[in-house]
Amino acid sequence: MPLSSTKDSSSPVISDLRIVLLGKTGLGKSTTGNTILGRDAFVTDVSPSSVTRHSKKATSQLDERTVSVVDTPGIFDTSITDTELKSEIEKCIMMSVPGPHVFLLVVRLNTRFTEEEKNAVKWITDNFGEEASKYTLVLFTRGDELQEKSIEAYLNQSPALKEFIRRSTAGYFVFDNTCRGNRTQVADLFEKIDKIVELNGNHYTSSIYEEAQRKMKSDERWRKFGNVMNTVGNNLIVAAAAMAAPAVGPALIAEEVAAMSIGPASAVAGAGGISKAIGTWMTPKTTDSEDVSVIGPTLPLIDSSSPVISDLRIVLLGKTGSGKSTTGNTILGRDAFVTDVSPSSVTRHSEKATSQLDERTVSVVDTPGIFDTSITDTELKSEIEKCIMMSVPGPHVFLLVVRLNARFTEEEKNAVKLITDNFGEEASKYTLVLFTRGDELQGKSIEAYLNQSPALKEFIRRSTAGYFVFDNTCRGNRTQVADLFENIDKIVELNGNHYTSSIYEEAQRKMKSDEQWTEWGNNMNSAADQMFKAGVVTAAVGTRSPGAAMGSVLMFAGAGISKAIGWWMKPKTKNS
């Protein structure tokens, strides 16, 4: 079915477009899907409950595009249980592998904008991750109802609706399902989606979905521990009130006891206050809208022949002297990076070079040596950060360069950990170990070489993208470069996309979070030590005061709990 757009844009056309429809019951999701596809692909009917009870996928060939639309049950529909809805929404992601290019959040223009509509974007970000808002386009149906009024004038009538649009960072689009023959509006919608995908760098990915599920589980766990700490705090304050009652009168409430200096009772009340504060801090903070959760599986990978990446972006990582710069020159087929024999890093700043190699534009970013003693940690972090900026929208692969003719030391073992610490656990899927000095193998196979070192085999195992052998002494051998590119094509196909800024930002957030948790864990351990000492002092007077004896028992218990929480708070690291 031919389409024609009214707009002019340089955005690339997505040949295999994947769309997921979301929204409340009765807003026109199924009808919108039919209008987009140009045929009656989904059942539509006037009904007080959701006509679509199961996620369904339909596809049409529209000019140069294959367009797939997934229709879903209505969000907040009372005739579908939460469990059923969670299952169906999970299926919609499975149906759009390797991931939808856009979520169309369908809203009717001729209905009141209620709390449920306000909560729709939060529902999406809760279930699909904060990143999902960048892929969410609000689609207003019943555009015919506007008559002569502009959509901007309509939005200005409702501050809540304007805020709703603001939270959906991909913007909005007006659609008229009463005029299915108007293919220009469909072409304009596709062009809008092309721009969204161009701005995001790619479609919504499984890594974003998995991170959303991890965060939801983490929030549930924190909420549970927060409630436990609040309960412990309340019990300690009540116990403090009971201890203080003989001395200050039964009418004194627990909060007043906690503020007074009355010996053991104040210590117990203080411990209760600390517990309640920690409990409040542990409990995840939410907005006014109701929490909605989905637990889902990892998205499957698609099986197809590896496409050629026309704009290939590579980042070189590794120790000083491993041959990163020389490898970059071999890949690019020219002397792009300075090379020299030196005990310290020749490359002190991240550098980028590009070459046109057959049908590919290949960009390589060279970086300073990991663990190089002549570069401070701060300088190294800054340069590593620059290498990400130089490869926007993100590198397709990290080549971790290792020399075959050098001893495999602790520093090499820790290289993958350094990458995952700085770039995120996901980065290991984009990390290919590149062995330089392949000529040193002579007649030995790389497999035989690896079998000589269990540590090296484990190192390779942790780098899930595998390994490749390179010979920089023979730059004229372009076959090895072509084979490397083919290997990278397969890695990108398996990952569904290149490494993205969202993975990097999540890695940085985790690093800061780990530092904060370590600090809090240390503080809890210190508090436990103080409570234990206070318990010892209180126990010394326990023979003269039954209340003091009870207080010492509670303080010992509080110290033990605090110690356990302190240990639990500290991030657990894997052995290198």
Coordinates of C-alpha atoms in Angstrom, one line a residue:
M1 CA 0.0 0.0 0.0
P2 CA 1.7 3.3 -1.1
L3 CA 2.3 6.0 1.5
S4 CA 3.2 9.6 1.0
S5 CA 4.5 12.0 3.7
T6 CA 3.8 15.7 4.0
K7 CA 7.1 16.3 5.8
D8 CA 10.7 16.5 4.7
S9 CA 13.4 14.7 6.8
S10 CA 16.8 13.2 6.5
S11 CA 16.0 10.5 9.1
P12 CA 16.8 7.0 7.8
V13 CA 13.9 4.8 6.9
I14 CA 13.4 1.8 9.2
S15 CA 12.8 -1.2 6.9
D16 CA 11.6 -3.5 9.7
L17 CA 9.4 -1.3 11.9
R18 CA 8.1 -2.8 15.2
I19 CA 5.4 -1.0 17.1
V20 CA 3.7 -1.8 20.5
L21 CA 0.3 -0.3 21.3
L22 CA -0.4 0.5 24.9
G23 CA -3.3 2.3 26.7
K24 CA -6.6 2.0 28.6
T25 CA -9.5 -0.1 27.3
G26 CA -11.7 1.6 24.7
L27 CA -9.2 4.2 23.6
G28 CA -8.8 2.8 20.1
K29 CA -5.6 0.7 20.2
S30 CA -6.9 -2.0 18.0
T31 CA -8.5 0.4 15.6
T32 CA -5.2 2.4 15.4
G33 CA -3.4 -0.9 14.6
N34 CA -5.8 -1.5 11.8
T35 CA -5.3 2.0 10.4
I36 CA -1.6 1.7 10.6
L37 CA -1.5 -1.7 8.8
G38 CA -4.2 -0.7 6.3
R39 CA -6.4 -3.7 7.0
D40 CA -8.6 -5.4 9.6
A41 CA -5.9 -7.2 11.5
F42 CA -7.3 -6.8 15.0
V43 CA -10.9 -7.3 16.3
T44 CA -12.7 -4.1 17.3
D45 CA -16.0 -3.7 19.1
V46 CA -17.8 -1.3 21.4
S47 CA -17.5 -2.9 24.9
P48 CA -17.2 -1.8 28.5
S49 CA -14.3 -4.2 29.0
S50 CA -11.2 -5.0 26.9
V51 CA -12.0 -6.6 23.6
T52 CA -8.3 -7.5 23.3
R53 CA -7.6 -10.0 26.1
H54 CA -4.4 -11.4 24.7
S55 CA -1.5 -9.7 23.1
K56 CA -1.6 -10.1 19.3
K57 CA 0.8 -9.4 16.5
A58 CA 0.1 -8.5 12.9
T59 CA 2.3 -7.5 10.0
S60 CA 1.9 -5.7 6.7
Q61 CA 4.2 -4.7 3.9
L62 CA 3.9 -1.0 3.3
D63 CA 6.1 0.3 0.5
E64 CA 9.7 -0.2 1.6
R65 CA 8.8 -1.2 5.1
T66 CA 7.7 -4.4 6.9
V67 CA 5.6 -3.0 9.7
S68 CA 4.7 -5.2 12.7
V69 CA 2.2 -4.0 15.3
V70 CA 1.5 -5.7 18.7
D71 CA -1.9 -4.9 20.2
T72 CA -2.2 -5.4 24.0
P73 CA -5.0 -5.7 26.6
G74 CA -6.2 -2.4 28.2
I75 CA -4.1 -1.1 31.0
F76 CA -6.1 -0.9 34.3
D77 CA -9.0 -2.9 32.8
T78 CA -11.1 -4.4 35.6
S79 CA -12.1 -7.5 33.7
I80 CA -8.4 -8.7 33.4
T81 CA -6.5 -9.7 36.6
D82 CA -3.2 -8.2 37.4
T83 CA -1.5 -11.5 36.8
E84 CA -3.1 -11.9 33.4
L85 CA -2.2 -8.4 32.4
K86 CA 1.4 -8.8 33.5
S87 CA 1.7 -12.0 31.5
E88 CA 0.2 -10.4 28.4
I89 CA 2.4 -7.3 28.6
E90 CA 5.4 -9.6 29.0
K91 CA 4.3 -11.4 25.8
C92 CA 4.1 -8.1 23.9
I93 CA 7.9 -7.7 24.4
M94 CA 8.5 -11.2 23.3
M95 CA 6.5 -10.6 20.2
S96 CA 8.6 -7.6 19.2
V97 CA 12.1 -9.1 19.5
P98 CA 14.8 -7.8 19.3
G99 CA 12.7 -4.9 20.7
P100 CA 10.1 -2.4 19.7
H101 CA 11.1 0.9 18.0
V102 CA 8.3 2.7 19.7
F103 CA 5.5 2.3 22.3
L104 CA 2.4 4.1 21.1
L105 CA 0.5 5.2 24.2
V106 CA -3.0 5.7 22.9
V107 CA -5.1 8.4 24.4
R108 CA -8.6 9.6 23.2
L109 CA -9.0 13.3 22.7
N110 CA -12.8 13.3 23.4
T111 CA -12.6 11.8 27.0
R112 CA -11.8 13.3 30.4
F113 CA -8.1 13.1 31.4
T114 CA -8.2 11.1 34.6
E115 CA -5.7 9.8 37.2
E116 CA -5.4 6.5 35.3
E117 CA -4.2 8.4 32.2
K118 CA -1.8 10.4 34.4
N119 CA -0.4 7.1 35.8
A120 CA 0.0 5.5 32.4
V121 CA 3.5 6.8 31.8
K122 CA 4.6 5.8 35.3
W123 CA 3.1 2.4 34.6
I124 CA 5.3 2.1 31.5
T125 CA 8.5 3.2 33.2
D126 CA 7.9 1.0 36.2
N127 CA 7.4 -2.1 33.9
F128 CA 9.8 -1.3 31.1
G129 CA 12.3 1.0 32.7
E130 CA 12.9 4.8 32.9
E131 CA 14.5 4.6 29.5
A132 CA 11.2 3.4 28.0
S133 CA 9.8 7.0 28.2
K134 CA 12.3 7.9 25.4
Y135 CA 10.6 5.3 23.2
T136 CA 7.0 6.3 24.2
L137 CA 5.0 8.4 21.8
V138 CA 1.6 9.6 22.9
L139 CA -0.9 9.0 20.1
F140 CA -4.1 11.0 20.4
T141 CA -7.0 9.2 18.6
R142 CA -10.2 10.9 17.5
G143 CA -8.3 13.7 15.9
D144 CA -11.5 14.6 14.0
E145 CA -12.9 15.8 17.3
L146 CA -10.5 18.8 17.3
Q147 CA -12.4 20.3 14.3
E148 CA -10.7 23.7 13.8
K149 CA -8.8 23.7 17.2
S150 CA -5.1 23.1 17.1
I151 CA -3.7 20.3 19.3
E152 CA -1.5 22.9 21.1
A153 CA -4.6 24.9 22.1
Y154 CA -6.3 21.7 23.3
L155 CA -3.3 20.8 25.5
N156 CA -3.1 24.3 27.0
Q157 CA -6.5 23.7 28.5
S158 CA -5.2 21.0 30.8
P159 CA -2.0 21.5 32.9
A160 CA -2.2 17.9 33.9
L161 CA -2.3 16.8 30.2
K162 CA 0.7 19.0 29.4
E163 CA 2.7 17.4 32.3
F164 CA 1.7 14.0 31.0
I165 CA 3.1 14.9 27.6
R166 CA 6.3 16.3 29.2
R167 CA 6.9 13.0 30.9
S168 CA 6.7 11.2 27.6
T169 CA 9.9 12.6 26.1
A170 CA 9.2 11.3 22.6
G171 CA 6.3 13.8 22.2
Y172 CA 2.8 13.3 20.7
F173 CA 1.0 12.7 17.5
V174 CA -2.6 13.2 16.4
F175 CA -4.4 10.4 14.6
D176 CA -7.8 10.1 12.9
N177 CA -9.1 6.5 12.7
T178 CA -12.3 7.6 11.0
C179 CA -10.4 8.1 7.8
R180 CA -8.4 5.0 7.2
G181 CA -7.9 5.9 3.6
N182 CA -5.7 8.8 4.6
R183 CA -2.3 7.1 4.3
T184 CA -0.5 10.5 4.5
Q185 CA -1.1 10.5 8.3
V186 CA 0.4 7.0 8.6
A187 CA 3.5 8.1 6.5
D188 CA 3.9 11.1 8.8
L189 CA 3.7 8.8 11.9
F190 CA 6.4 6.5 10.5
E191 CA 8.6 9.6 9.8
K192 CA 8.0 10.7 13.4
I193 CA 9.1 7.2 14.6
D194 CA 12.2 7.3 12.4
K195 CA 13.2 10.5 14.1
I196 CA 12.6 9.0 17.5
V197 CA 14.8 6.0 16.7
E198 CA 17.5 8.2 15.3
L199 CA 17.5 10.3 18.5
N200 CA 17.6 7.2 20.7
G201 CA 20.3 5.5 18.6
N202 CA 18.3 2.3 18.3
H203 CA 15.1 0.5 19.3
Y204 CA 14.2 -0.4 22.9
T205 CA 16.4 -3.3 23.9
S206 CA 16.3 -6.4 26.2
S207 CA 19.0 -4.9 28.5
I208 CA 16.6 -1.9 29.3
Y209 CA 13.8 -4.4 30.1
E210 CA 16.0 -6.6 32.2
E211 CA 17.3 -3.6 34.2
A212 CA 13.7 -2.5 34.8
Q213 CA 12.9 -5.9 36.2
R214 CA 16.1 -5.9 38.4
K215 CA 15.1 -2.5 39.8
M216 CA 11.6 -3.6 40.6
K217 CA 12.9 -6.7 42.5
S218 CA 15.4 -4.5 44.3
D219 CA 12.7 -2.1 45.3
E220 CA 10.6 -4.9 46.7
R221 CA 13.5 -6.2 48.7
W222 CA 14.3 -2.8 50.1
R223 CA 10.7 -2.2 51.0
K224 CA 10.7 -5.4 52.9
F225 CA 13.8 -4.7 54.8
G226 CA 12.6 -1.1 55.5
N227 CA 9.4 -2.5 57.0
V228 CA 11.4 -4.9 59.2
M229 CA 13.7 -2.0 60.5
N230 CA 10.6 0.2 61.2
T231 CA 9.1 -2.7 63.2
V232 CA 12.3 -3.2 65.2
G233 CA 12.5 0.6 65.8
N234 CA 8.9 0.7 67.1
N235 CA 9.5 -2.2 69.5
L236 CA 12.7 -0.6 70.8
I237 CA 10.9 2.7 71.5
V238 CA 8.1 0.9 73.2
A239 CA 10.6 -1.0 75.3
A240 CA 12.4 2.3 76.2
A241 CA 9.1 3.7 77.3
A242 CA 8.5 0.7 79.6
M243 CA 12.0 1.1 81.1
A244 CA 11.6 4.8 81.7
A245 CA 8.0 4.7 83.1
P246 CA 9.0 4.0 86.8
A247 CA 11.3 7.0 86.8
V248 CA 9.3 9.6 84.9
G249 CA 5.7 8.5 85.0
P250 CA 3.5 6.2 82.9
A251 CA 2.0 9.1 80.9
L252 CA 5.3 9.9 79.1
I253 CA 5.0 8.9 75.5
A254 CA 7.8 7.1 73.6
E255 CA 8.9 10.1 71.5
E256 CA 9.5 12.1 74.7
V257 CA 11.5 9.3 76.2
A258 CA 13.7 9.2 73.2
A259 CA 14.5 12.9 73.6
M260 CA 15.4 12.7 77.3
S261 CA 18.6 11.7 79.0
I262 CA 17.5 8.9 81.3
G263 CA 20.3 6.4 81.1
P264 CA 19.6 3.0 79.6
A265 CA 16.1 3.9 78.4
S266 CA 17.5 6.7 76.3
A267 CA 20.0 4.4 74.7
V268 CA 17.3 1.9 73.8
A269 CA 15.1 4.7 72.5
G270 CA 18.0 6.1 70.5
A271 CA 18.6 2.7 69.0
G272 CA 14.9 2.6 68.1
G273 CA 15.1 6.0 66.4
I274 CA 18.1 4.9 64.4
S275 CA 16.3 1.8 63.3
K276 CA 13.2 3.8 62.2
A277 CA 15.4 6.3 60.3
I278 CA 17.2 3.5 58.5
G279 CA 13.9 1.8 57.8
T280 CA 12.5 5.0 56.2
W281 CA 15.7 5.5 54.2
M282 CA 15.6 1.8 53.0
T283 CA 12.0 2.0 51.7
P284 CA 12.0 3.1 48.0
K285 CA 10.4 6.4 47.4
T286 CA 7.5 6.4 45.0
T287 CA 5.2 9.0 43.4
D288 CA 1.6 9.3 44.4
S289 CA 0.5 6.8 41.7
E290 CA 0.1 3.1 42.5
D291 CA 2.9 0.7 41.9
V292 CA 2.4 -1.8 39.1
S293 CA 4.9 -4.6 38.6
V294 CA 5.8 -7.2 36.0
I295 CA 8.4 -10.0 36.4
G296 CA 9.6 -11.4 33.0
P297 CA 12.2 -13.5 31.4
T298 CA 15.2 -12.6 29.3
L299 CA 14.3 -11.7 25.7
P300 CA 15.4 -14.3 23.2
L301 CA 17.9 -13.6 20.4
I302 CA 16.9 -13.7 16.8
D303 CA 18.7 -16.0 14.4
S304 CA 19.7 -14.6 11.0
S305 CA 22.7 -14.0 8.8
S306 CA 24.9 -11.3 10.3
P307 CA 24.3 -7.9 8.6
V308 CA 27.3 -5.7 7.6
I309 CA 27.6 -2.7 9.9
S310 CA 28.3 0.3 7.6
D311 CA 29.4 2.6 10.4
L312 CA 31.6 0.5 12.6
R313 CA 32.8 1.9 16.0
I314 CA 35.6 0.2 17.9
V315 CA 37.2 1.1 21.3
L316 CA 40.7 -0.4 22.1
L317 CA 41.4 -1.2 25.7
G318 CA 44.3 -3.0 27.4
K319 CA 47.5 -2.7 29.3
T320 CA 50.4 -0.4 28.2
G321 CA 52.5 -2.2 25.6
S322 CA 49.9 -4.7 24.6
G323 CA 49.8 -3.3 21.1
K324 CA 46.6 -1.2 21.1
S325 CA 47.8 1.6 18.9
T326 CA 49.5 -0.8 16.5
T327 CA 46.3 -2.8 16.3
G328 CA 44.4 0.4 15.5
N329 CA 46.8 1.1 12.7
T330 CA 46.4 -2.4 11.3
I331 CA 42.6 -2.2 11.4
L332 CA 42.6 1.2 9.7
G333 CA 45.3 0.3 7.2
R334 CA 47.4 3.4 7.9
D335 CA 49.5 5.1 10.6
A336 CA 46.7 6.8 12.5
F337 CA 48.1 6.4 16.0
V338 CA 51.7 7.0 17.4
T339 CA 53.5 3.8 18.3
D340 CA 56.8 3.4 20.2
V341 CA 58.7 1.0 22.5
S342 CA 58.3 2.6 25.9
P343 CA 58.0 1.5 29.6
S344 CA 55.0 3.8 30.0
S345 CA 51.9 4.5 28.0
V346 CA 52.7 6.2 24.6
T347 CA 48.9 7.0 24.4
R348 CA 48.2 9.4 27.2
H349 CA 44.9 10.7 25.9
S350 CA 42.0 9.0 24.1
E351 CA 42.3 9.5 20.3
K352 CA 39.9 8.7 17.5
A353 CA 40.8 7.9 13.8
T354 CA 38.5 6.9 10.9
S355 CA 39.0 5.1 7.6
Q356 CA 36.8 4.2 4.7
L357 CA 37.2 0.4 4.2
D358 CA 35.2 -0.9 1.3
E359 CA 31.5 -0.5 2.3
R360 CA 32.3 0.4 5.9
T361 CA 33.2 3.6 7.7
V362 CA 35.4 2.3 10.5
S363 CA 36.1 4.5 13.6
V364 CA 38.7 3.3 16.1
V365 CA 39.2 5.0 19.5
D366 CA 42.6 4.3 21.2
T367 CA 42.9 4.7 24.9
P368 CA 45.7 5.0 27.6
G369 CA 47.0 1.8 29.1
I370 CA 44.9 0.3 31.8
F371 CA 46.9 0.0 35.1
D372 CA 49.7 2.3 33.7
T373 CA 51.6 3.8 36.6
S374 CA 52.4 7.0 34.9
I375 CA 48.7 8.0 34.7
T376 CA 46.6 8.7 37.8
D377 CA 43.3 7.0 38.5
T378 CA 41.5 10.3 38.0
E379 CA 43.2 10.9 34.6
L380 CA 42.5 7.3 33.5
K381 CA 38.8 7.6 34.4
S382 CA 38.5 10.9 32.6
E383 CA 40.1 9.4 29.5
I384 CA 38.0 6.2 29.6
E385 CA 34.9 8.5 29.8
K386 CA 36.1 10.4 26.8
C387 CA 36.4 7.2 24.7
I388 CA 32.7 6.7 25.2
M389 CA 32.0 10.3 24.1
M390 CA 34.1 9.8 21.0
S391 CA 32.2 6.7 19.9
V392 CA 28.6 8.1 20.2
P393 CA 26.0 6.8 19.9
G394 CA 28.1 3.9 21.3
P395 CA 30.8 1.4 20.4
H396 CA 29.9 -1.8 18.7
V397 CA 32.8 -3.6 20.4
F398 CA 35.5 -3.2 23.0
L399 CA 38.7 -4.9 21.8
L400 CA 40.6 -5.9 25.0
V401 CA 44.1 -6.2 23.6
V402 CA 46.3 -8.9 25.2
R403 CA 49.8 -9.9 24.0
L404 CA 50.4 -13.6 23.5
N405 CA 54.1 -13.5 24.2
A406 CA 53.8 -12.0 27.7
R407 CA 53.0 -13.6 31.1
F408 CA 49.4 -13.6 32.1
T409 CA 49.4 -11.7 35.4
E410 CA 46.9 -10.5 38.0
E411 CA 46.5 -7.2 36.1
E412 CA 45.3 -9.1 33.0
K413 CA 42.9 -11.1 35.2
N414 CA 41.5 -7.9 36.6
A415 CA 41.1 -6.3 33.2
V416 CA 37.6 -7.6 32.6
K417 CA 36.5 -6.6 36.1
L418 CA 37.8 -3.1 35.5
I419 CA 35.8 -3.0 32.3
T420 CA 32.6 -4.2 33.9
D421 CA 33.1 -2.0 37.0
N422 CA 33.5 1.1 34.8
F423 CA 31.2 0.2 31.9
G424 CA 28.7 -2.1 33.5
E425 CA 28.1 -5.9 33.6
E426 CA 26.5 -5.6 30.2
A427 CA 29.9 -4.4 28.7
S428 CA 31.3 -8.0 28.9
K429 CA 28.9 -8.9 26.1
Y430 CA 30.5 -6.3 23.9
T431 CA 34.1 -7.2 24.9
L432 CA 36.2 -9.2 22.5
V433 CA 39.7 -10.3 23.6
L434 CA 42.1 -9.6 20.8
F435 CA 45.4 -11.5 21.1
T436 CA 48.2 -9.6 19.4
R437 CA 51.5 -11.2 18.3
G438 CA 49.7 -14.0 16.7
D439 CA 53.0 -14.8 14.8
E440 CA 54.4 -16.0 18.1
L441 CA 52.1 -19.0 18.0
Q442 CA 54.1 -20.4 15.1
G443 CA 52.6 -23.8 14.4
K444 CA 50.6 -24.0 17.7
S445 CA 46.8 -23.5 17.7
I446 CA 45.3 -20.8 19.9
E447 CA 43.2 -23.5 21.7
A448 CA 46.4 -25.4 22.6
Y449 CA 47.9 -22.2 23.9
L450 CA 44.9 -21.4 26.1
N451 CA 44.8 -24.9 27.5
Q452 CA 48.2 -24.3 29.0
S453 CA 46.7 -21.7 31.4
P454 CA 43.6 -22.3 33.4
A455 CA 43.6 -18.6 34.5
L456 CA 43.7 -17.5 30.9
K457 CA 40.8 -19.8 30.0
E458 CA 38.8 -18.4 32.8
F459 CA 39.7 -14.9 31.6
I460 CA 38.3 -15.8 28.2
R461 CA 35.1 -17.3 29.7
R462 CA 34.3 -14.1 31.6
S463 CA 34.6 -12.2 28.3
T464 CA 31.4 -13.5 26.7
A465 CA 32.1 -12.2 23.2
G466 CA 35.1 -14.6 22.9
Y467 CA 38.5 -14.0 21.4
F468 CA 40.4 -13.3 18.2
V469 CA 44.0 -13.7 17.1
F470 CA 45.7 -10.8 15.3
D471 CA 49.1 -10.4 13.7
N472 CA 50.3 -6.8 13.5
T473 CA 53.6 -7.7 11.9
C474 CA 51.7 -8.3 8.6
R475 CA 49.6 -5.2 8.1
G476 CA 49.1 -6.1 4.4
N477 CA 47.0 -9.2 5.5
R478 CA 43.6 -7.6 5.1
T479 CA 41.9 -11.0 5.3
Q480 CA 42.4 -11.0 9.1
V481 CA 40.8 -7.5 9.3
A482 CA 37.8 -8.7 7.2
D483 CA 37.5 -11.8 9.5
L484 CA 37.6 -9.5 12.6
F485 CA 34.9 -7.3 11.2
E486 CA 32.7 -10.4 10.5
N487 CA 33.3 -11.5 14.1
I488 CA 32.2 -8.1 15.3
D489 CA 29.1 -8.2 13.0
K490 CA 28.0 -11.4 14.8
I491 CA 28.6 -10.0 18.2
V492 CA 26.4 -7.0 17.4
E493 CA 23.7 -9.3 16.0
L494 CA 23.7 -11.4 19.2
N495 CA 23.6 -8.3 21.4
G496 CA 20.8 -6.7 19.3
N497 CA 22.7 -3.4 19.1
H498 CA 25.8 -1.5 20.0
Y499 CA 26.8 -0.6 23.6
T500 CA 24.7 2.4 24.7
S501 CA 24.9 5.4 26.9
S502 CA 22.2 4.0 29.2
I503 CA 24.4 1.0 30.0
Y504 CA 27.3 3.3 30.8
E505 CA 25.1 5.6 33.0
E506 CA 23.8 2.6 34.9
A507 CA 27.3 1.4 35.5
Q508 CA 28.3 4.8 37.0
R509 CA 25.1 4.9 39.1
K510 CA 26.0 1.4 40.4
M511 CA 29.5 2.5 41.3
K512 CA 28.3 5.5 43.2
S513 CA 25.6 3.4 44.9
D514 CA 28.2 0.8 45.9
E515 CA 30.4 3.5 47.5
Q516 CA 27.3 4.9 49.4
W517 CA 26.3 1.4 50.6
T518 CA 29.9 0.7 51.8
E519 CA 29.8 4.0 53.7
W520 CA 26.4 3.1 55.3
G521 CA 27.6 -0.4 56.1
N522 CA 30.6 1.0 57.9
N523 CA 28.4 3.4 59.8
M524 CA 26.1 0.6 60.8
N525 CA 29.1 -1.4 62.1
S526 CA 30.3 1.6 64.1
A527 CA 26.8 2.0 65.6
A528 CA 26.7 -1.7 66.4
D529 CA 30.0 -1.4 68.3
Q530 CA 28.7 1.5 70.3
M531 CA 25.4 -0.3 71.1
F532 CA 27.4 -3.4 72.2
K533 CA 29.5 -1.2 74.6
A534 CA 26.4 0.5 75.9
G535 CA 24.9 -3.0 76.5
V536 CA 27.9 -4.0 78.5
V537 CA 27.7 -0.9 80.7
T538 CA 23.9 -1.4 81.1
A539 CA 24.4 -5.0 82.1
A540 CA 26.7 -4.0 84.8
V541 CA 23.8 -2.3 86.7
G542 CA 21.3 -4.9 85.7
T543 CA 21.4 -6.6 89.1
R544 CA 20.0 -3.4 90.6
S545 CA 17.5 -2.6 87.9
P546 CA 15.4 -5.1 86.0
G547 CA 14.6 -2.5 83.4
A548 CA 18.4 -2.0 82.8
A549 CA 18.8 -5.7 82.4
M550 CA 16.1 -5.8 79.8
G551 CA 17.7 -2.8 78.1
S552 CA 21.1 -4.5 77.9
V553 CA 19.5 -7.5 76.3
L554 CA 17.8 -5.3 73.7
M555 CA 21.0 -3.4 73.0
F556 CA 22.9 -6.6 72.5
A557 CA 20.2 -7.7 70.1
G558 CA 20.2 -4.3 68.4
A559 CA 24.0 -4.5 68.1
G560 CA 23.7 -7.9 66.4
I561 CA 21.0 -6.8 64.0
S562 CA 23.0 -3.7 63.2
K563 CA 26.2 -5.8 62.5
A564 CA 24.2 -8.1 60.2
I565 CA 22.7 -5.1 58.4
G566 CA 26.1 -3.5 58.1
W567 CA 27.5 -6.6 56.5
W568 CA 24.5 -6.9 54.2
M569 CA 24.7 -3.3 53.2
K570 CA 28.3 -3.6 51.9
P571 CA 28.4 -4.6 48.2
K572 CA 29.7 -8.1 47.6
T573 CA 32.4 -8.4 45.1
K574 CA 33.5 -11.4 43.0
N575 CA 37.0 -12.7 43.1
S576 CA 39.0 -11.4 40.2

